[in-house]
């Protein structure tokens, strides 16, 4: 099993999904700008078992109750290092990226 699910566009891999146990969402760091537009992109070490993406991944999610959730992390060698500004229970902790189902 892999920890990443490729995102394809025009038969080319442009990014990868991984499940985040902190916020319960999938994060999708793009290794090329989305739809060839100018935008954020990350470096990827090419290792599907111990992926590393840089720079950090910041997700701000507006919840249905109107509160914002923040998930901010570094992904290094297959582990998610949650930063202190996360608003979920895993803030400040490091966990393995879960395997894709």
XYZ file of C-alpha atoms in Angstrom:
101
model
C 0.000 0.000 0.000
C 1.037 3.580 -0.527
C 0.592 6.613 1.679
C -0.082 8.806 -1.365
C -2.708 8.905 -4.082
C -1.562 10.659 -7.297
C -3.493 13.585 -8.753
C -3.434 13.478 -12.551
C -4.093 16.170 -15.100
C -3.767 15.479 -18.833
C -2.110 12.122 -18.070
C 0.558 13.823 -15.962
C 0.941 13.613 -12.172
C 0.623 17.113 -10.756
C 0.270 16.354 -7.040
C -0.591 13.816 -4.374
C -3.394 13.308 -1.859
C -2.722 12.000 1.618
C -5.091 11.510 4.540
C -4.539 13.780 7.525
C -5.380 12.253 10.904
C -5.230 15.702 12.527
C -8.034 17.486 10.719
C -9.663 14.427 9.151
C -9.337 15.844 5.640
C -7.202 14.914 2.655
C -4.358 17.308 1.859
C -3.159 17.718 -1.716
C 0.290 19.213 -2.165
C 0.773 19.977 -5.854
C 4.219 19.430 -7.315
C 3.217 21.529 -10.305
C 0.855 24.521 -10.287
C -2.801 23.443 -10.508
C -4.070 23.502 -14.111
C -0.792 25.152 -15.130
C -1.795 28.347 -13.346
C 0.531 30.336 -11.158
C 0.141 29.120 -7.608
C 1.619 27.164 -4.767
C 3.645 24.072 -5.459
C 5.778 21.823 -3.291
C 8.923 19.817 -3.786
C 8.536 16.041 -3.396
C 11.336 13.574 -2.679
C 9.758 10.859 -4.878
C 9.462 8.327 -2.034
C 5.923 6.916 -1.736
C 6.680 5.090 1.535
C 8.472 7.976 3.266
C 7.330 11.092 1.409
C 8.740 14.531 2.112
C 7.082 17.707 0.846
C 8.433 21.234 1.247
C 7.559 23.867 2.270
C 4.974 23.394 5.039
C 1.334 22.621 4.231
C -1.224 25.066 5.616
C -4.932 24.321 5.377
C -7.558 26.705 6.712
C -10.979 25.097 6.651
C -14.213 26.949 7.328
C -16.438 24.625 9.297
C -20.227 24.505 9.041
C -20.520 26.030 12.535
C -18.649 29.121 11.297
C -15.415 28.370 13.159
C -12.185 28.128 11.217
C -9.978 25.059 11.605
C -6.248 25.366 10.958
C -4.045 22.420 10.024
C -0.392 23.363 9.532
C 2.340 20.772 9.146
C 5.613 19.653 7.681
C 5.687 16.259 5.963
C 9.114 14.688 6.421
C 10.111 11.074 5.706
C 6.540 9.752 5.922
C 5.648 11.600 9.093
C 3.374 14.589 9.615
C 4.854 17.114 12.027
C 1.898 19.212 13.201
C 2.814 22.768 14.152
C 1.594 24.618 17.220
C -0.865 26.817 15.309
C -3.074 23.804 14.472
C -6.514 23.979 16.058
C -6.988 20.196 16.283
C -5.939 17.706 18.956
C -2.675 16.679 17.222
C -1.118 20.175 17.402
C 2.554 19.873 18.349
C 2.682 16.116 17.689
C 4.324 13.979 14.982
C 2.478 10.986 13.497
C 2.895 8.616 10.553
C 0.986 9.350 7.370
C -1.724 6.676 7.250
C -1.808 4.153 4.405
C -4.368 4.791 1.642
C -7.321 2.385 1.649
